[in-house]
Amino acid sequence: MLNFLRQPATLFMTDTKKNPADMQPGDDAAWMELALEQARLAALAGEVPVGALVIRQGEIIGQGHNRNLLDNDPTAHAEIVALRQAAARVGNHRLIGCTMVATIEPCSMCAGALIHARIARLVYGASDPKAGAAGSTVQVINHPSLNHRMEVTAGVLADKCSEILQQFFRRKRQQTSR
C-alpha cells in the first residue's frame, strides 16, 4: 500500500485555484474532471472510486475521495470528506453559496449532509440506481418536506464516471474469481 494514501485528504489539495481563463465556475465538465482525479486516488487506495469537490466562487475549498477502508470510517464517503475540509477551511458548518461536484449521485447520508451544509448546487456524474438519493432510489435532495432546496445538475461526464466504477468492480470480481 502506498503510504501517501494513508495521509489525510488535505494533503491532496495542491492547486485549488485554477486559471480563471481555463476554469470558469459554470464549467461543470472541467470541475468533474478534477473530481474524477479524486476518484482515481480512491481506486489507487483500493477504495470505491468516488471523488467530490466543494466549489465556492470558482475555487476548490474542499476535495475528497472515498476513504472508508483507509480511515476505518463508514462515513468517509468522498462527499463527506470534501464537506469536512470545506467547512474547516471557511470556519463554518454552513457552506452557503457553494457547489458540490461528485462523480456519482450522493447516497442518503451524503444527501443529508449536503442539506445540513446548505449547499446551493449539486452537480453529479453517474446516477446510482442502488443507493442514489437525488431521485434514483429515494428523494432526499429537494424532498418536499424539507425546507432547503438546491439546484441539481445530473449526468455531467456520466459515461466517464460510470466507467471508472465499472472498471473497479470488474477488477474486484476478477481478483475474487482467481
PDB file of C-alpha atoms in Angstrom:
ATOM      1  CA  MET A   1       0.000   0.000   0.000  1.00  0.00           C
ATOM      2  CA  LEU A   2       1.296   3.426  -0.845  1.00  0.00           C
ATOM      3  CA  ASN A   3       1.927   5.386   2.357  1.00  0.00           C
ATOM      4  CA  PHE A   4       0.859   8.750   0.918  1.00  0.00           C
ATOM      5  CA  LEU A   5      -2.651   7.376   0.507  1.00  0.00           C
ATOM      6  CA  ARG A   6      -2.945   6.973   4.266  1.00  0.00           C
ATOM      7  CA  GLN A   7      -2.476  10.692   4.780  1.00  0.00           C
ATOM      8  CA  PRO A   8      -5.467  12.970   5.377  1.00  0.00           C
ATOM      9  CA  ALA A   9      -7.199  14.223   2.245  1.00  0.00           C
ATOM     10  CA  THR A  10      -5.927  17.744   2.913  1.00  0.00           C
ATOM     11  CA  LEU A  11      -2.529  16.706   1.565  1.00  0.00           C
ATOM     12  CA  PHE A  12      -4.098  16.275  -1.868  1.00  0.00           C
ATOM     13  CA  MET A  13      -5.125  19.953  -2.056  1.00  0.00           C
ATOM     14  CA  THR A  14      -2.293  21.154  -4.196  1.00  0.00           C
ATOM     15  CA  ASP A  15      -3.632  23.543  -6.825  1.00  0.00           C
ATOM     16  CA  THR A  16      -7.046  24.564  -5.544  1.00  0.00           C
ATOM     17  CA  LYS A  17      -7.463  27.647  -7.728  1.00  0.00           C
ATOM     18  CA  LYS A  18      -7.214  27.075 -11.443  1.00  0.00           C
ATOM     19  CA  ASN A  19      -6.535  29.692 -14.076  1.00  0.00           C
ATOM     20  CA  PRO A  20      -9.845  31.569 -14.438  1.00  0.00           C
ATOM     21  CA  ALA A  21      -9.414  31.565 -18.218  1.00  0.00           C
ATOM     22  CA  ASP A  22      -9.343  27.762 -18.137  1.00  0.00           C
ATOM     23  CA  MET A  23     -11.821  27.037 -15.342  1.00  0.00           C
ATOM     24  CA  GLN A  24     -14.992  29.062 -15.076  1.00  0.00           C
ATOM     25  CA  PRO A  25     -17.378  28.286 -12.195  1.00  0.00           C
ATOM     26  CA  GLY A  26     -20.065  27.289 -14.701  1.00  0.00           C
ATOM     27  CA  ASP A  27     -17.827  24.773 -16.459  1.00  0.00           C
ATOM     28  CA  ASP A  28     -19.245  21.639 -14.878  1.00  0.00           C
ATOM     29  CA  ALA A  29     -17.300  19.237 -17.109  1.00  0.00           C
ATOM     30  CA  ALA A  30     -13.947  20.772 -16.129  1.00  0.00           C
ATOM     31  CA  TRP A  31     -14.812  20.546 -12.428  1.00  0.00           C
ATOM     32  CA  MET A  32     -15.967  16.943 -12.932  1.00  0.00           C
ATOM     33  CA  GLU A  33     -12.581  16.065 -14.475  1.00  0.00           C
ATOM     34  CA  LEU A  34     -10.993  17.235 -11.204  1.00  0.00           C
ATOM     35  CA  ALA A  35     -13.473  15.166  -9.192  1.00  0.00           C
ATOM     36  CA  LEU A  36     -12.507  12.175 -11.357  1.00  0.00           C
ATOM     37  CA  GLU A  37      -8.868  12.751 -10.327  1.00  0.00           C
ATOM     38  CA  GLN A  38     -10.012  12.287  -6.731  1.00  0.00           C
ATOM     39  CA  ALA A  39     -11.880   9.118  -7.739  1.00  0.00           C
ATOM     40  CA  ARG A  40      -8.663   7.758  -9.275  1.00  0.00           C
ATOM     41  CA  LEU A  41      -6.866   8.361  -5.962  1.00  0.00           C
ATOM     42  CA  ALA A  42      -9.548   6.292  -4.247  1.00  0.00           C
ATOM     43  CA  ALA A  43      -9.079   3.470  -6.759  1.00  0.00           C
ATOM     44  CA  LEU A  44      -5.304   3.501  -6.186  1.00  0.00           C
ATOM     45  CA  ALA A  45      -6.002   3.035  -2.484  1.00  0.00           C
ATOM     46  CA  GLY A  46      -8.378   0.123  -3.135  1.00  0.00           C
ATOM     47  CA  GLU A  47     -11.415   2.240  -2.278  1.00  0.00           C
ATOM     48  CA  VAL A  48     -14.568   2.503  -4.370  1.00  0.00           C
ATOM     49  CA  PRO A  49     -13.565   5.231  -6.864  1.00  0.00           C
ATOM     50  CA  VAL A  50     -15.736   8.203  -5.983  1.00  0.00           C
ATOM     51  CA  GLY A  51     -14.463  11.765  -5.890  1.00  0.00           C
ATOM     52  CA  ALA A  52     -16.004  15.050  -4.794  1.00  0.00           C
ATOM     53  CA  LEU A  53     -15.249  18.773  -4.709  1.00  0.00           C
ATOM     54  CA  VAL A  54     -16.771  21.754  -2.942  1.00  0.00           C
ATOM     55  CA  ILE A  55     -16.529  24.886  -5.077  1.00  0.00           C
ATOM     56  CA  ARG A  56     -17.026  28.462  -3.872  1.00  0.00           C
ATOM     57  CA  GLN A  57     -16.632  31.449  -6.187  1.00  0.00           C
ATOM     58  CA  GLY A  58     -14.601  29.461  -8.713  1.00  0.00           C
ATOM     59  CA  GLU A  59     -12.238  27.958  -6.133  1.00  0.00           C
ATOM     60  CA  ILE A  60     -11.984  24.454  -4.711  1.00  0.00           C
ATOM     61  CA  ILE A  61     -12.377  24.796  -0.941  1.00  0.00           C
ATOM     62  CA  GLY A  62     -12.779  21.090  -0.233  1.00  0.00           C
ATOM     63  CA  GLN A  63     -11.998  17.890  -2.056  1.00  0.00           C
ATOM     64  CA  GLY A  64     -12.068  14.257  -1.201  1.00  0.00           C
ATOM     65  CA  HIS A  65     -12.329  10.687  -2.283  1.00  0.00           C
ATOM     66  CA  ASN A  66     -13.757   7.631  -0.598  1.00  0.00           C
ATOM     67  CA  ARG A  67     -11.667   6.737   2.465  1.00  0.00           C
ATOM     68  CA  ASN A  68     -13.857   4.192   4.270  1.00  0.00           C
ATOM     69  CA  LEU A  69     -11.178   1.495   4.330  1.00  0.00           C
ATOM     70  CA  LEU A  70      -8.228   3.839   4.823  1.00  0.00           C
ATOM     71  CA  ASP A  71      -9.840   5.554   7.801  1.00  0.00           C
ATOM     72  CA  ASN A  72     -11.940   2.636   9.126  1.00  0.00           C
ATOM     73  CA  ASP A  73     -14.826   5.067   8.937  1.00  0.00           C
ATOM     74  CA  PRO A  74     -18.210   4.199   7.419  1.00  0.00           C
ATOM     75  CA  THR A  75     -18.936   7.919   6.975  1.00  0.00           C
ATOM     76  CA  ALA A  76     -15.759   8.679   4.996  1.00  0.00           C
ATOM     77  CA  HIS A  77     -17.514   9.000   1.654  1.00  0.00           C
ATOM     78  CA  ALA A  78     -15.962  11.411  -0.841  1.00  0.00           C
ATOM     79  CA  GLU A  79     -18.712  13.983  -0.315  1.00  0.00           C
ATOM     80  CA  ILE A  80     -18.359  13.927   3.481  1.00  0.00           C
ATOM     81  CA  VAL A  81     -14.563  14.232   3.262  1.00  0.00           C
ATOM     82  CA  ALA A  82     -14.920  17.231   0.918  1.00  0.00           C
ATOM     83  CA  LEU A  83     -17.610  18.860   3.105  1.00  0.00           C
ATOM     84  CA  ARG A  84     -15.492  18.476   6.256  1.00  0.00           C
ATOM     85  CA  GLN A  85     -12.491  20.006   4.540  1.00  0.00           C
ATOM     86  CA  ALA A  86     -14.523  22.918   3.148  1.00  0.00           C
ATOM     87  CA  ALA A  87     -16.226  23.623   6.480  1.00  0.00           C
ATOM     88  CA  ALA A  88     -12.862  23.623   8.269  1.00  0.00           C
ATOM     89  CA  ARG A  89     -11.398  25.921   5.655  1.00  0.00           C
ATOM     90  CA  VAL A  90     -14.193  28.517   5.884  1.00  0.00           C
ATOM     91  CA  GLY A  91     -14.700  28.069   9.625  1.00  0.00           C
ATOM     92  CA  ASN A  92     -18.416  27.377   9.342  1.00  0.00           C
ATOM     93  CA  HIS A  93     -20.581  24.268   9.030  1.00  0.00           C
ATOM     94  CA  ARG A  94     -22.843  26.163   6.616  1.00  0.00           C
ATOM     95  CA  LEU A  95     -21.482  26.241   3.087  1.00  0.00           C
ATOM     96  CA  ILE A  96     -23.986  28.702   1.670  1.00  0.00           C
ATOM     97  CA  GLY A  97     -23.462  29.525  -1.992  1.00  0.00           C
ATOM     98  CA  CYS A  98     -21.224  26.503  -2.590  1.00  0.00           C
ATOM     99  CA  THR A  99     -21.456  23.793  -5.222  1.00  0.00           C
ATOM    100  CA  MET A 100     -20.792  20.098  -4.617  1.00  0.00           C
ATOM    101  CA  VAL A 101     -19.372  18.224  -7.618  1.00  0.00           C
ATOM    102  CA  ALA A 102     -19.481  14.430  -7.167  1.00  0.00           C
ATOM    103  CA  THR A 103     -18.716  11.644  -9.589  1.00  0.00           C
ATOM    104  CA  ILE A 104     -21.793   9.684  -8.502  1.00  0.00           C
ATOM    105  CA  GLU A 105     -25.233  10.584  -7.211  1.00  0.00           C
ATOM    106  CA  PRO A 106     -24.986  11.008  -3.423  1.00  0.00           C
ATOM    107  CA  CYS A 107     -26.366   8.361  -1.060  1.00  0.00           C
ATOM    108  CA  SER A 108     -28.879   9.242   1.668  1.00  0.00           C
ATOM    109  CA  MET A 109     -26.169  10.016   4.224  1.00  0.00           C
ATOM    110  CA  CYS A 110     -24.306  12.340   1.880  1.00  0.00           C
ATOM    111  CA  ALA A 111     -27.515  13.948   0.627  1.00  0.00           C
ATOM    112  CA  GLY A 112     -28.482  14.713   4.225  1.00  0.00           C
ATOM    113  CA  ALA A 113     -25.075  16.260   4.849  1.00  0.00           C
ATOM    114  CA  LEU A 114     -25.426  18.435   1.731  1.00  0.00           C
ATOM    115  CA  ILE A 115     -28.771  19.656   3.012  1.00  0.00           C
ATOM    116  CA  HIS A 116     -27.421  20.409   6.505  1.00  0.00           C
ATOM    117  CA  ALA A 117     -24.462  22.260   4.978  1.00  0.00           C
ATOM    118  CA  ARG A 118     -26.923  24.297   2.878  1.00  0.00           C
ATOM    119  CA  ILE A 119     -25.109  23.505  -0.366  1.00  0.00           C
ATOM    120  CA  ALA A 120     -26.652  25.645  -3.119  1.00  0.00           C
ATOM    121  CA  ARG A 121     -25.952  23.371  -6.065  1.00  0.00           C
ATOM    122  CA  LEU A 122     -25.211  19.705  -6.666  1.00  0.00           C
ATOM    123  CA  VAL A 123     -23.509  18.518  -9.857  1.00  0.00           C
ATOM    124  CA  TYR A 124     -23.060  14.782 -10.239  1.00  0.00           C
ATOM    125  CA  GLY A 125     -21.924  12.396 -12.931  1.00  0.00           C
ATOM    126  CA  ALA A 126     -23.327   8.875 -12.780  1.00  0.00           C
ATOM    127  CA  SER A 127     -26.734   8.072 -11.359  1.00  0.00           C
ATOM    128  CA  ASP A 128     -26.798   5.412  -8.647  1.00  0.00           C
ATOM    129  CA  PRO A 129     -29.758   3.052  -9.172  1.00  0.00           C
ATOM    130  CA  LYS A 130     -28.963   1.173  -5.935  1.00  0.00           C
ATOM    131  CA  ALA A 131     -28.416   3.994  -3.431  1.00  0.00           C
ATOM    132  CA  GLY A 132     -28.908   7.364  -5.143  1.00  0.00           C
ATOM    133  CA  ALA A 133     -30.735   9.919  -3.009  1.00  0.00           C
ATOM    134  CA  ALA A 134     -31.321  12.607  -5.619  1.00  0.00           C
ATOM    135  CA  GLY A 135     -34.159  10.641  -7.152  1.00  0.00           C
ATOM    136  CA  SER A 136     -32.732   7.372  -8.474  1.00  0.00           C
ATOM    137  CA  THR A 137     -33.702   5.323  -5.411  1.00  0.00           C
ATOM    138  CA  VAL A 138     -35.018   7.831  -2.897  1.00  0.00           C
ATOM    139  CA  GLN A 139     -35.617  11.576  -2.997  1.00  0.00           C
ATOM    140  CA  VAL A 140     -33.686  13.144  -0.118  1.00  0.00           C
ATOM    141  CA  ILE A 141     -32.375  16.099  -2.141  1.00  0.00           C
ATOM    142  CA  ASN A 142     -35.240  18.571  -2.585  1.00  0.00           C
ATOM    143  CA  HIS A 143     -37.679  16.384  -0.669  1.00  0.00           C
ATOM    144  CA  PRO A 144     -40.986  18.283  -0.418  1.00  0.00           C
ATOM    145  CA  SER A 145     -40.999  18.042   3.402  1.00  0.00           C
ATOM    146  CA  LEU A 146     -37.617  19.730   3.777  1.00  0.00           C
ATOM    147  CA  ASN A 147     -37.091  23.464   3.731  1.00  0.00           C
ATOM    148  CA  HIS A 148     -33.732  23.532   1.900  1.00  0.00           C
ATOM    149  CA  ARG A 149     -33.689  23.404  -1.895  1.00  0.00           C
ATOM    150  CA  MET A 150     -30.667  23.050  -4.131  1.00  0.00           C
ATOM    151  CA  GLU A 151     -30.190  23.195  -7.847  1.00  0.00           C
ATOM    152  CA  VAL A 152     -29.261  19.771  -9.257  1.00  0.00           C
ATOM    153  CA  THR A 153     -27.403  19.066 -12.491  1.00  0.00           C
ATOM    154  CA  ALA A 154     -27.147  15.340 -13.222  1.00  0.00           C
ATOM    155  CA  GLY A 155     -25.249  13.361 -15.842  1.00  0.00           C
ATOM    156  CA  VAL A 156     -22.119  15.502 -16.232  1.00  0.00           C
ATOM    157  CA  LEU A 157     -19.496  13.207 -17.802  1.00  0.00           C
ATOM    158  CA  ALA A 158     -21.742  10.329 -16.735  1.00  0.00           C
ATOM    159  CA  ASP A 159     -20.032   7.831 -19.050  1.00  0.00           C
ATOM    160  CA  LYS A 160     -16.567   8.585 -17.615  1.00  0.00           C
ATOM    161  CA  CYS A 161     -17.890   8.495 -14.069  1.00  0.00           C
ATOM    162  CA  SER A 162     -19.653   5.171 -14.669  1.00  0.00           C
ATOM    163  CA  GLU A 163     -16.668   3.655 -16.441  1.00  0.00           C
ATOM    164  CA  ILE A 164     -14.242   4.201 -13.559  1.00  0.00           C
ATOM    165  CA  LEU A 165     -16.690   2.436 -11.221  1.00  0.00           C
ATOM    166  CA  GLN A 166     -17.344  -0.406 -13.669  1.00  0.00           C
ATOM    167  CA  GLN A 167     -13.613  -0.992 -14.205  1.00  0.00           C
ATOM    168  CA  PHE A 168     -13.013  -1.056 -10.458  1.00  0.00           C
ATOM    169  CA  PHE A 169     -15.727  -3.640  -9.792  1.00  0.00           C
ATOM    170  CA  ARG A 170     -14.691  -5.700 -12.839  1.00  0.00           C
ATOM    171  CA  ARG A 171     -11.153  -5.937 -11.416  1.00  0.00           C
ATOM    172  CA  LYS A 172     -12.552  -6.815  -7.982  1.00  0.00           C
ATOM    173  CA  ARG A 173     -14.637  -9.658  -9.442  1.00  0.00           C
ATOM    174  CA  GLN A 174     -11.638 -10.953 -11.422  1.00  0.00           C
ATOM    175  CA  GLN A 175      -9.483 -10.950  -8.286  1.00  0.00           C
ATOM    176  CA  THR A 176     -12.179 -12.798  -6.349  1.00  0.00           C
ATOM    177  CA  SER A 177     -12.606 -15.467  -9.026  1.00  0.00           C
ATOM    178  CA  ARG A 178      -8.879 -16.325  -9.062  1.00  0.00           C
TER     179      ARG A 178
END
